[in-house]
CSV table of C-alpha atoms in Angstrom, one decimal:
chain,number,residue,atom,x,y,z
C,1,UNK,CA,9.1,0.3,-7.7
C,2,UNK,CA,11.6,1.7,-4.9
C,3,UNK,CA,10.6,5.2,-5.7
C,4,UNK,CA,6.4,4.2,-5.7
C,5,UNK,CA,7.3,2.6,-2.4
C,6,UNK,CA,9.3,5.7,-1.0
C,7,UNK,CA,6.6,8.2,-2.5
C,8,UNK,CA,3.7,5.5,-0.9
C,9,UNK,CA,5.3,5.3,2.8
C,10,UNK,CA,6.6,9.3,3.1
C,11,UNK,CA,3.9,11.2,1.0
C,12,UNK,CA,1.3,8.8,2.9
C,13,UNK,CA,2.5,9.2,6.6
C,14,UNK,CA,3.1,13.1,5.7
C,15,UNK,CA,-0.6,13.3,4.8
C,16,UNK,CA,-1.9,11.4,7.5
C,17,UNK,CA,0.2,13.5,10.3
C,18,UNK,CA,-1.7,16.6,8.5
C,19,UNK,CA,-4.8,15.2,8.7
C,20,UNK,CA,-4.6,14.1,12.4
C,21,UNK,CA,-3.2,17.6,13.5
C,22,UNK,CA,-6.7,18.7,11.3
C,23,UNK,CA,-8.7,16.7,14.0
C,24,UNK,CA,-9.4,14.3,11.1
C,25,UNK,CA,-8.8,10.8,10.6
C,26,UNK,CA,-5.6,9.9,9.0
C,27,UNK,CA,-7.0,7.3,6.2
C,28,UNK,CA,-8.4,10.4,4.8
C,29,UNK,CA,-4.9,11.5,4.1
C,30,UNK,CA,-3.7,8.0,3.0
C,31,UNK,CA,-6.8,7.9,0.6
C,32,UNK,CA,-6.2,11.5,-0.8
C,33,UNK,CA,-2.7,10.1,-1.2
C,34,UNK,CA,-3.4,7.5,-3.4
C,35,UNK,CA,-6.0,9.4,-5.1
C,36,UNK,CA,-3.9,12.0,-6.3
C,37,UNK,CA,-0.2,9.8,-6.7
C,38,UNK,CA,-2.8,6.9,-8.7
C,39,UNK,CA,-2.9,6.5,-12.5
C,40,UNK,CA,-6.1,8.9,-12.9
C,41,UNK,CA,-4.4,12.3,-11.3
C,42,UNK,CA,-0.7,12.1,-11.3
C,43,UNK,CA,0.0,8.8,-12.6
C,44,UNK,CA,3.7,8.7,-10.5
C,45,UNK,CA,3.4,5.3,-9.1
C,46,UNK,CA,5.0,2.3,-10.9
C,47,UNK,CA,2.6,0.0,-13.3
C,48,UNK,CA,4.7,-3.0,-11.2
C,49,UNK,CA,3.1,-1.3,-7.7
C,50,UNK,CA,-0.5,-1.0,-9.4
C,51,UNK,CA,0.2,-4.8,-10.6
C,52,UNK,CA,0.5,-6.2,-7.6
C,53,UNK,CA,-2.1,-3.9,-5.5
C,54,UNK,CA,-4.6,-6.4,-4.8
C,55,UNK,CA,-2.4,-8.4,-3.5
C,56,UNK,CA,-0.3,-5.8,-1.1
C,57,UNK,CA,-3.9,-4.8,0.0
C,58,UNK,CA,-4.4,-8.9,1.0
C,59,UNK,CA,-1.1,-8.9,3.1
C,60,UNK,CA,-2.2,-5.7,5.0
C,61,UNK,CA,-5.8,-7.1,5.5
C,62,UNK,CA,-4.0,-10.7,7.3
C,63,UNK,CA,-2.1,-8.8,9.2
C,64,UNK,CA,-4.7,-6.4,11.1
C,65,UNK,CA,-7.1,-10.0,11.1
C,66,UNK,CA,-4.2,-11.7,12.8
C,67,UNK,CA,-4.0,-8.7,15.2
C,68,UNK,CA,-7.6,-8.4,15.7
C,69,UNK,CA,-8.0,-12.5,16.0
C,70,UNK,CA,-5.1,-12.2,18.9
C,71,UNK,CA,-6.6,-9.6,20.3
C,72,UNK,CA,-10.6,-11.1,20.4
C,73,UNK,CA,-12.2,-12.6,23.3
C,74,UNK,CA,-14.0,-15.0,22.6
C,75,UNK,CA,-15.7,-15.8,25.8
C,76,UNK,CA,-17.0,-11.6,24.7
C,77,UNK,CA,-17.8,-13.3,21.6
C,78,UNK,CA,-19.5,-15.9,22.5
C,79,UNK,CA,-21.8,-13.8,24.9
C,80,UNK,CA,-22.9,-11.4,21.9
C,81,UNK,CA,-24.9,-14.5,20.0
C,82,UNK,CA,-27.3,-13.9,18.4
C,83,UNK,CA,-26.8,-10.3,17.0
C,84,UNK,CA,-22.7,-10.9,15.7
C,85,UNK,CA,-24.9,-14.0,13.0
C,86,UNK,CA,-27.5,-11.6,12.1
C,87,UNK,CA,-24.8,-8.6,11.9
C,88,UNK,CA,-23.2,-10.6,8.8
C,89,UNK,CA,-25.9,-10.8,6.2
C,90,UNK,CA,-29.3,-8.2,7.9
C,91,UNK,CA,-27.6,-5.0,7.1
C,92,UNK,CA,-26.2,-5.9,3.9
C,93,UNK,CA,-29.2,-7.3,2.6
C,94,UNK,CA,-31.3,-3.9,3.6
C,95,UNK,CA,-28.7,-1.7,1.9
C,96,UNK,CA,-29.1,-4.3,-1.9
C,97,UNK,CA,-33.0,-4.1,-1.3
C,98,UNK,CA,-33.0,-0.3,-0.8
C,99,UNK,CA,-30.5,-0.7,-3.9
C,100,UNK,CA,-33.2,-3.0,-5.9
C,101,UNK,CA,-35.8,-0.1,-4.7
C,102,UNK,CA,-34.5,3.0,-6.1
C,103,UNK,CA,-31.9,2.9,-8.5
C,104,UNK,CA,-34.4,2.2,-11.3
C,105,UNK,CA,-36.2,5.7,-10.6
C,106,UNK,CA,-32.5,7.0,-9.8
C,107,UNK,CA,-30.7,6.0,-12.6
C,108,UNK,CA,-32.7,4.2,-14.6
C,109,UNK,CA,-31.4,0.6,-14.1
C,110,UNK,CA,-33.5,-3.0,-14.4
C,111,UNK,CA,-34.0,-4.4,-11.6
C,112,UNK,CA,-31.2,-7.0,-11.8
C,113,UNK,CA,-28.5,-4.7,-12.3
C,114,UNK,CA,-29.9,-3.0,-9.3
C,115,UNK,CA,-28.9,-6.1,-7.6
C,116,UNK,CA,-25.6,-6.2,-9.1
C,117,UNK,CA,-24.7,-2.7,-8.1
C,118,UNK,CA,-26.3,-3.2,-4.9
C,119,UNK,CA,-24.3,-6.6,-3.9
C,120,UNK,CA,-21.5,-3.8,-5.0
C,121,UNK,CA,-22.3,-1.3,-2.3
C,122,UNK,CA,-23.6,-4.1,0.7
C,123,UNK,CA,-20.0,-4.9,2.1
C,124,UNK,CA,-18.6,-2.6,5.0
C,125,UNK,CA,-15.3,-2.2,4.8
C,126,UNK,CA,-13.1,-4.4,7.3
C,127,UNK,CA,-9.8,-2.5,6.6
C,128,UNK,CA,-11.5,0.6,8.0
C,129,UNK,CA,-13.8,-1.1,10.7
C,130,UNK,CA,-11.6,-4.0,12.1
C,131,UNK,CA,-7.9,-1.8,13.0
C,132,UNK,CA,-10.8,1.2,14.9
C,133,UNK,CA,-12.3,-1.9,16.9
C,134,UNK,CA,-9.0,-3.3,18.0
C,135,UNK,CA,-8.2,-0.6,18.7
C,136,UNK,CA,-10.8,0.3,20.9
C,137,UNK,CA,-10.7,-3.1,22.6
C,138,UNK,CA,-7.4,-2.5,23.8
C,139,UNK,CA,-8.5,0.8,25.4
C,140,UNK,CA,-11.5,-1.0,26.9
C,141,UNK,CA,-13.9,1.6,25.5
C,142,UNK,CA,-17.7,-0.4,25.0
C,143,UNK,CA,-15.9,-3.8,26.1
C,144,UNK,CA,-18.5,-4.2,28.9
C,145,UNK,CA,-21.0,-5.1,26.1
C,146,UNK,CA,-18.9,-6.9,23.8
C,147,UNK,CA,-19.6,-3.9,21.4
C,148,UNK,CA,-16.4,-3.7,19.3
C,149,UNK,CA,-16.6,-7.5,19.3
C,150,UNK,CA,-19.9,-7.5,17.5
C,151,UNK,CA,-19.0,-5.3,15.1
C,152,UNK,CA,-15.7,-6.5,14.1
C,153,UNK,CA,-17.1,-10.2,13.7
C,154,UNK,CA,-20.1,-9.0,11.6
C,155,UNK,CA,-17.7,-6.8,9.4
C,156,UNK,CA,-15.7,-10.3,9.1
C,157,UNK,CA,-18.2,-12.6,7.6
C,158,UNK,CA,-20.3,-9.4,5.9
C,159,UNK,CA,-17.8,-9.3,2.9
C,160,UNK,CA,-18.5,-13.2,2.7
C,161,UNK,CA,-22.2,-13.3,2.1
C,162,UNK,CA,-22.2,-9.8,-0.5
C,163,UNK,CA,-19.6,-11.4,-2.8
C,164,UNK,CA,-21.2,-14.9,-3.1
C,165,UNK,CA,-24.5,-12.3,-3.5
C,166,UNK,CA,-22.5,-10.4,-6.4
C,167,UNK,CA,-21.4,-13.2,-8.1
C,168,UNK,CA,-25.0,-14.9,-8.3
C,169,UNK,CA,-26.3,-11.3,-9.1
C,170,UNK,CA,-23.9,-11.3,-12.5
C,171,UNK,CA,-24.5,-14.9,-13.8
C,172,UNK,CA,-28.0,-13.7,-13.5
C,173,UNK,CA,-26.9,-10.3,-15.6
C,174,UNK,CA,-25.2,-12.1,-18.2
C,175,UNK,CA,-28.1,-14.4,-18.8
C,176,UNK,CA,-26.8,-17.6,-16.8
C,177,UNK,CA,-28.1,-20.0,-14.4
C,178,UNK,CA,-28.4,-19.5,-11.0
C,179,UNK,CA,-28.8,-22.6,-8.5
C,180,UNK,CA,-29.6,-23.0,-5.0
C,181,UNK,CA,-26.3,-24.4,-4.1
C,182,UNK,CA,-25.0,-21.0,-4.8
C,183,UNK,CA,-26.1,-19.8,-2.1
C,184,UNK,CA,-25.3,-22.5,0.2
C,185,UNK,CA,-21.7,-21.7,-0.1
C,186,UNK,CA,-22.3,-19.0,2.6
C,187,UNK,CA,-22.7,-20.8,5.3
C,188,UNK,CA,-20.2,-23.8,3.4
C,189,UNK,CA,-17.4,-20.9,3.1
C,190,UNK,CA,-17.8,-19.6,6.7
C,191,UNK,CA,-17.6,-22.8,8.2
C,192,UNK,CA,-14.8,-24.4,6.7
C,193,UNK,CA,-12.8,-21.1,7.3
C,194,UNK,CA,-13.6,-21.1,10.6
C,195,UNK,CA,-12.6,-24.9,10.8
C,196,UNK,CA,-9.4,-24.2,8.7
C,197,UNK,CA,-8.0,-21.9,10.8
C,198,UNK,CA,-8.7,-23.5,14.3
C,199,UNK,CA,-6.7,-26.3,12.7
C,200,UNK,CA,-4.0,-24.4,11.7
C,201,UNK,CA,-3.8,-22.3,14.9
C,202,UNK,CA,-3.7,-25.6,17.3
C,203,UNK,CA,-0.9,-26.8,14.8
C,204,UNK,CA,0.7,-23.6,15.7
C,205,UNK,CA,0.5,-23.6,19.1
C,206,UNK,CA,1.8,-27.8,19.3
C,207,UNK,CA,4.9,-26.7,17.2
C,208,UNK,CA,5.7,-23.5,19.1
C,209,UNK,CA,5.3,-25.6,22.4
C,210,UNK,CA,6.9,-28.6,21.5
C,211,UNK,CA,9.9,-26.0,20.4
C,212,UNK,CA,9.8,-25.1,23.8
C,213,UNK,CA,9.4,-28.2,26.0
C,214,UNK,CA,13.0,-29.1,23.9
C,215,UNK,CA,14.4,-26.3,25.3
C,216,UNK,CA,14.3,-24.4,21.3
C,217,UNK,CA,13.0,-21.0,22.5
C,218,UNK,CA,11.6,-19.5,18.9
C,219,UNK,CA,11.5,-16.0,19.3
C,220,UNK,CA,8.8,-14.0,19.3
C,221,UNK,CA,9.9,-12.1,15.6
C,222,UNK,CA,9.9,-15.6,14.2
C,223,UNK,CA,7.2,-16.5,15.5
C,224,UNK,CA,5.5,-13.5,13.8
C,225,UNK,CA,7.2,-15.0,10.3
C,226,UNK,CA,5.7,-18.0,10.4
C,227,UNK,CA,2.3,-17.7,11.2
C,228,UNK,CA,2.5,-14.7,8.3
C,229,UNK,CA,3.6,-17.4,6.4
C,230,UNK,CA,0.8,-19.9,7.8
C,231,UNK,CA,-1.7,-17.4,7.1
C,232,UNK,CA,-0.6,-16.4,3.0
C,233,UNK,CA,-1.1,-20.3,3.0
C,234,UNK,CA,-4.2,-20.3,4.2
C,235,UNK,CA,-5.1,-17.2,1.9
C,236,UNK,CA,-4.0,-19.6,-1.0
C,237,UNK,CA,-6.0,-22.1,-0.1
C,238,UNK,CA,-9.1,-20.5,-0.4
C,239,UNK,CA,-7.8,-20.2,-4.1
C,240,UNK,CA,-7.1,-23.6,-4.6
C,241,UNK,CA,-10.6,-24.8,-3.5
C,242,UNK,CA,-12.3,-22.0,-5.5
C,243,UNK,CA,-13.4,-24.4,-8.3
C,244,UNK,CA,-14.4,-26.9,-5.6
C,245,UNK,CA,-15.8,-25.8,-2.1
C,246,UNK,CA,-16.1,-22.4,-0.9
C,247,UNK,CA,-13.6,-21.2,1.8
C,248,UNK,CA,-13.0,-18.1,3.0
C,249,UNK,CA,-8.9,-17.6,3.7
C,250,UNK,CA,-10.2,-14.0,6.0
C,251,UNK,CA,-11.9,-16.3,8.3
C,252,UNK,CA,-9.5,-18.6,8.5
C,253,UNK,CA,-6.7,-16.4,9.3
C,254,UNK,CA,-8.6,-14.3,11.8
C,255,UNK,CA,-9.8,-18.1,13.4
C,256,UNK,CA,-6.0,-19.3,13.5
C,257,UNK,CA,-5.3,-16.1,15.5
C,258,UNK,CA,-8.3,-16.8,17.9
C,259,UNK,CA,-7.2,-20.0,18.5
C,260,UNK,CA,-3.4,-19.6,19.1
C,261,UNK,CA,-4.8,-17.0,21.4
C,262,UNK,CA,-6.5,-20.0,23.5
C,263,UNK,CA,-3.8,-22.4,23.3
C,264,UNK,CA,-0.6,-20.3,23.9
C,265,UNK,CA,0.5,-18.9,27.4
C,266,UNK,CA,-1.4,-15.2,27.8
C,267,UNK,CA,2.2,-13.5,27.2
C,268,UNK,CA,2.7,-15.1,23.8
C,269,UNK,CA,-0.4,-14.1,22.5
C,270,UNK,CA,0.1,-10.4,24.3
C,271,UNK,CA,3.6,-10.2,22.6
C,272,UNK,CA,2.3,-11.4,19.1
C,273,UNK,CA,-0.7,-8.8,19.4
C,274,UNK,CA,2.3,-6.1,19.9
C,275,UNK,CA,4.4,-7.0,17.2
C,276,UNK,CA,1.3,-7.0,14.7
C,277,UNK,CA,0.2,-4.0,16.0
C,278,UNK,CA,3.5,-2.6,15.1
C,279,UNK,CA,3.8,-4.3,11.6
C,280,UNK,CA,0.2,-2.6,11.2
C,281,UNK,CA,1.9,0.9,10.7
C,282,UNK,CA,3.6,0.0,7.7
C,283,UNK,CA,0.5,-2.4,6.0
C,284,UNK,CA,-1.7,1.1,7.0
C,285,UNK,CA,0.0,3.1,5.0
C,286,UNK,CA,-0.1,0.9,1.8
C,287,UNK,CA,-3.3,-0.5,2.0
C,288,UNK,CA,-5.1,2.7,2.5
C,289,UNK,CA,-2.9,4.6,-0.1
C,290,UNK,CA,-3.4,1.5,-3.2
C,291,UNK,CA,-7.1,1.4,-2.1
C,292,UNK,CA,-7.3,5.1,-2.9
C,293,UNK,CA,-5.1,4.4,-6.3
C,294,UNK,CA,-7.6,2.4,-7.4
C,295,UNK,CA,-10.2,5.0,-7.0
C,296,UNK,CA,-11.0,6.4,-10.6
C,297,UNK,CA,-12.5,10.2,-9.6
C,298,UNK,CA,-13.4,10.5,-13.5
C,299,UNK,CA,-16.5,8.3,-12.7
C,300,UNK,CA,-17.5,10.4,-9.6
C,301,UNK,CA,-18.4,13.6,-12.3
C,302,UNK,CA,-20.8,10.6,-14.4
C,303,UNK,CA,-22.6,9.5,-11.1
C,304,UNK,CA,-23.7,12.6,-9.9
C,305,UNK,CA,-26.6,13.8,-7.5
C,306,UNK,CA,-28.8,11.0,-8.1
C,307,UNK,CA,-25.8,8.5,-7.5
C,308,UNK,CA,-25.5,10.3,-4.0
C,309,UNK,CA,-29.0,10.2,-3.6
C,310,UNK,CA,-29.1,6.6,-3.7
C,311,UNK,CA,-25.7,6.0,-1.6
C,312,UNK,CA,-27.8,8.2,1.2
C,313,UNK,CA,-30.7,6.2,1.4
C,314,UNK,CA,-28.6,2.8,1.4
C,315,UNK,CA,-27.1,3.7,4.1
C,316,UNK,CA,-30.3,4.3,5.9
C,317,UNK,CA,-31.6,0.8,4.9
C,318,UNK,CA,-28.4,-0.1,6.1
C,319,UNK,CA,-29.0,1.3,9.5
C,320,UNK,CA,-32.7,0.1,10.1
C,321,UNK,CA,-30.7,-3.3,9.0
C,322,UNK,CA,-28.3,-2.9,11.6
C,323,UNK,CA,-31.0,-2.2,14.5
C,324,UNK,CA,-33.1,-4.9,13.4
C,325,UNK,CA,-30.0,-6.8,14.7
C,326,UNK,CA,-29.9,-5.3,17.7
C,327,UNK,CA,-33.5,-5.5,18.9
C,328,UNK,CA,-33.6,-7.6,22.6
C,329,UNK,CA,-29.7,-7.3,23.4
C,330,UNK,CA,-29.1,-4.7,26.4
C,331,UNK,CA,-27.2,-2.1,24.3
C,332,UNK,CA,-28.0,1.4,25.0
C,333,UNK,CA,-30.0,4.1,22.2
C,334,UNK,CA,-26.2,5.5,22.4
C,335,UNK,CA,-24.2,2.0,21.6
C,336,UNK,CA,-26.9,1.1,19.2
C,337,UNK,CA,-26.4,4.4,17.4
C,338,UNK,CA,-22.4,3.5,17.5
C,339,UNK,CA,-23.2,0.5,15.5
C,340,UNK,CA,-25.1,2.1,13.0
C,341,UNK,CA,-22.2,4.5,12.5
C,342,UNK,CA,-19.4,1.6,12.3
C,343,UNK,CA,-21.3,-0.2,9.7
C,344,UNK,CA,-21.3,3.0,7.4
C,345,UNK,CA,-17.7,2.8,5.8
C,346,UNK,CA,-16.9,0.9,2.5
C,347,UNK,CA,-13.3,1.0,0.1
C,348,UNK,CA,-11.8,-2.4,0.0
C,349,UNK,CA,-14.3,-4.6,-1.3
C,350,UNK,CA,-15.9,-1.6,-3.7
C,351,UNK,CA,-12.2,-1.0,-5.0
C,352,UNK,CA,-11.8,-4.7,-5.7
C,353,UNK,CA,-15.4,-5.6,-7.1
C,354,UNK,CA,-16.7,-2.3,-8.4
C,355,UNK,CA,-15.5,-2.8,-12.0
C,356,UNK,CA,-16.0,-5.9,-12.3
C,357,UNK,CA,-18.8,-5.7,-14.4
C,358,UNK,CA,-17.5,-2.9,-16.5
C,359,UNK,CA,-14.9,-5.6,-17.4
C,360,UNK,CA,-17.4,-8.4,-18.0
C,361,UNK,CA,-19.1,-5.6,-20.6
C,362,UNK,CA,-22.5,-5.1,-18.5
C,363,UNK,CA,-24.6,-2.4,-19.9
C,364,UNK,CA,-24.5,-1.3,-16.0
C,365,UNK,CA,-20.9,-1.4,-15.7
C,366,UNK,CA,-20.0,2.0,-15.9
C,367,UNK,CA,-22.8,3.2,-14.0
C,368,UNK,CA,-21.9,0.4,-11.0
C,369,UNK,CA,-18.1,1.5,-10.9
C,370,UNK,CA,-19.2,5.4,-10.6
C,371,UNK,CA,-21.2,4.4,-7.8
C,372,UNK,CA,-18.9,2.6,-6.2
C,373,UNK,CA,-16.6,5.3,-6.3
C,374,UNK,CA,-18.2,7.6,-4.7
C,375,UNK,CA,-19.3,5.2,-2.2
C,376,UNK,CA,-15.8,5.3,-1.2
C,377,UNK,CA,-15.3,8.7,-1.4
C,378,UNK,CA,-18.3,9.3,0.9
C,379,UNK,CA,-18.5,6.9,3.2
C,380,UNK,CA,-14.9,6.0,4.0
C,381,UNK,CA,-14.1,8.9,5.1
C,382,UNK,CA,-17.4,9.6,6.6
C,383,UNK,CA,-17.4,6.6,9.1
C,384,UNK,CA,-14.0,6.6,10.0
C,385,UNK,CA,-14.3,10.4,11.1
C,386,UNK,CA,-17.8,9.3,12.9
C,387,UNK,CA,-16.0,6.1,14.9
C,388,UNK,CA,-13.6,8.5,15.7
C,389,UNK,CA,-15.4,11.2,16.8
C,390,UNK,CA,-18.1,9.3,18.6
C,391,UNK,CA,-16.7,6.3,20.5
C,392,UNK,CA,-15.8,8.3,23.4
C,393,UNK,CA,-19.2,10.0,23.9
C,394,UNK,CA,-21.2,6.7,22.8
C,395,UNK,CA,-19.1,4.0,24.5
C,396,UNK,CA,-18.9,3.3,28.0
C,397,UNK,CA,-15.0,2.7,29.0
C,398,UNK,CA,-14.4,-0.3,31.3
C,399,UNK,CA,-11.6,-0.1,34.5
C,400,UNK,CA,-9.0,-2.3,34.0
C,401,UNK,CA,-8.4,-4.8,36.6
C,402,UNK,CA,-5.6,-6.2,38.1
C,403,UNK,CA,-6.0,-9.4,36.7
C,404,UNK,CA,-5.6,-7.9,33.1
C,405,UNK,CA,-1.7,-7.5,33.8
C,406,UNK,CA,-0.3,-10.3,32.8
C,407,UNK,CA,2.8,-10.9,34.3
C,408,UNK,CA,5.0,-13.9,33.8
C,409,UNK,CA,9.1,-15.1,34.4
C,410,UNK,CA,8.9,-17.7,31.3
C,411,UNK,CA,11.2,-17.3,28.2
C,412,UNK,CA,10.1,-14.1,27.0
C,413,UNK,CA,12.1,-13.1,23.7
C,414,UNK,CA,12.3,-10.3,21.6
């Protein structure tokens, strides 16, 4: 495992520096990475790494949600409205129903394993979307208009509705009944997240100030520990309740954040945001390099040009999707268009989902997972080179004002 780990972290880093000095993103390198070191090319990381991928990829996902959640205005958030709701289920649901249209012409599917395979391909992916937007939050580019707030908080819930989609779409595959209050646990799962983690974070917040007020200064690095730990509980929950309510443990975690954001002292939440930032580096590095091991380029030869086909006009039932959303705010053509472009990556949920019904033994189960390959393969790589390459033209950067510096001579620790 200590040699999968070394060969993860060194090869990983070493591809991404070569990509960036290339002008190109740096998950392309991390993705390539995993591609070739996975158990389809080279086969050189350990079967204990692969074992425990999905979870690794979990712990790197919390912490760029507890970074984003510390770093989210929600006064921004709250101004967006409307489109941030409609920015969670609109887009996906265009890119299933273009999904529904065509793949039985493309590839000669029924109509319900279009629907399968289009629940599939409907999720962006928030380990590429969410670290851009943070990132471009803290450098204030399209912050006027709550842009990277809107998309980071549709990416969030988006992966909630398509997988309570999915998993209606293949009880309906294999034959099984499907019941109304399936699809209530949408709305069920985003609200008791939400509500989960707003309770956990005020709990937070009451211990790390009552810590204080008894003159127990918890540094910042535990601090960081124990609402990592907070947060793998709150991930676990969302297990627990599977068989009983529907919660999601993303939401809640990203909520927690928002919350101990509100209730702290500004420099807490500043000095949290830093030291997740920093513990992003490392989760990068693995999360992009596993997603990419479990990418199985075999399938990609099987899909073909129709596969890509399809994938292309997805996407552009994806975008009409995404500027239906947008319709009455006071975003420009140019921040609309930015949108559109955000919303284009997937890996994560693909990876995780995609063979699902290859396992299950659907007919359309090969078929789904070599579409959801290539999906990857295309569009991660695709949008995170067009956020890149576009925010600064698209996105209007705000001044920073003097009241942004927070300055304060409390107990800061290190």
């Amino acid at each position: 495992m200590l040699t999968s780990l070394a060969l993860i972290f060194l090869v990983g880093l070493s591809m991404a520096a070569i990509c960036q000095k290339l002008k190109l993103p740096r998950i392309i390198g991390m993705l390539v990475t995993g591609v070739v070191l996975g158990p389809y090319v080279l086969d050189l990381l350990d079967s204990s790494i692969l074992g425990i991928s999905s979870e690794l990829r979990q712990m790197a996902l919390i912490i760029i949600l507890l970074k984003a959640g510390l770093s989210l205005n929600l006064a921004d958030l709250k101004r967006v409205g409307r489109p941030a709701v409609m920015m969670s289920c609109v887009p996906a649901s265009f890119e299933i129903l273009a999904v529904v249209l065509f793949a039985a012409y493309l590839l000669g599917v029924s109509r319900i394993e279009a629907a399968v395979m289009g629940a599939v391909l409907g999720a962006v992916s928030p380990a590429v979307v969410v670290p851009r937007m943070v990132q471009l939050i803290d450098a204030r580019y399209g912050t006027g208009k709550s842009v990277p707030q809107l998309i980071m908080a549709g990416a969030s819930c988006d992966d909630i509705f398509v997988i309570v989609l999915f998993t209606t779409f293949v009880s309906m595959a294999q034959g099984g009944q499907v019941h109304i209050l399936d699809f209530l646990n949408i709305p069920v799962s985003i609200v008791l997240g939400i509500a989960l983690g707003i309770l956990a974070g005020c709990g937070l917040s009451m211990f790390f100030e009552t810590a204080y007020a008894h003159k127990h200064c918890v540094r910042n690095s535990m601090k960081v520990i124990v609402v990592l730990g907070v947060s793998f509980l709150l991930m676990a929950i969302e297990t627990w309740l599977k068989n009983i309510v529907a919660v999601s443990g993303l939401l809640a975690v990203m909520s927690m954040a928002c919350a101990l954001k509100i209730k702290s002292v500004d420099f807490v939440s500043k000095r949290l945001s830093e030291k997740f930032g920093k513990l992003w580096l490392a989760a990068e590095v693995i999360l992009f390099v596993l997603v990419g091991a479990a990418v199985d380029i075999r399938y990609t030869l099987e899909a073909g040009l129709a596969a890509v086909a399809l994938i292309v006009l997805a996407l552009a039932f994806r975008a009409m999707g995404v500027l239906v959303c947008l319709i009455k705010t006071k975003l420009t053509w140019k921040e609309r268009l930015f949108c559109v472009i955000a919303y284009w990556p997937k890996a994560t949920v693909q990876a995780a989902i995609g063979s699902v019904p290859l396992a299950m033994g659907l007919s359309c189960g090969p078929i789904v997972l070599s579409v959801a390959v290539l999906a990857i393969l295309i569009t991660a790589p695709l949008g995170a080179m067009g956020i890149d390459l576009t925010y600064k033209k698209l996105l209007v950067r705000e001044s920073v004002n003097e009241a942004d510096v927070i300055t304060s001579g409390k107990c800061v620790s290190q």
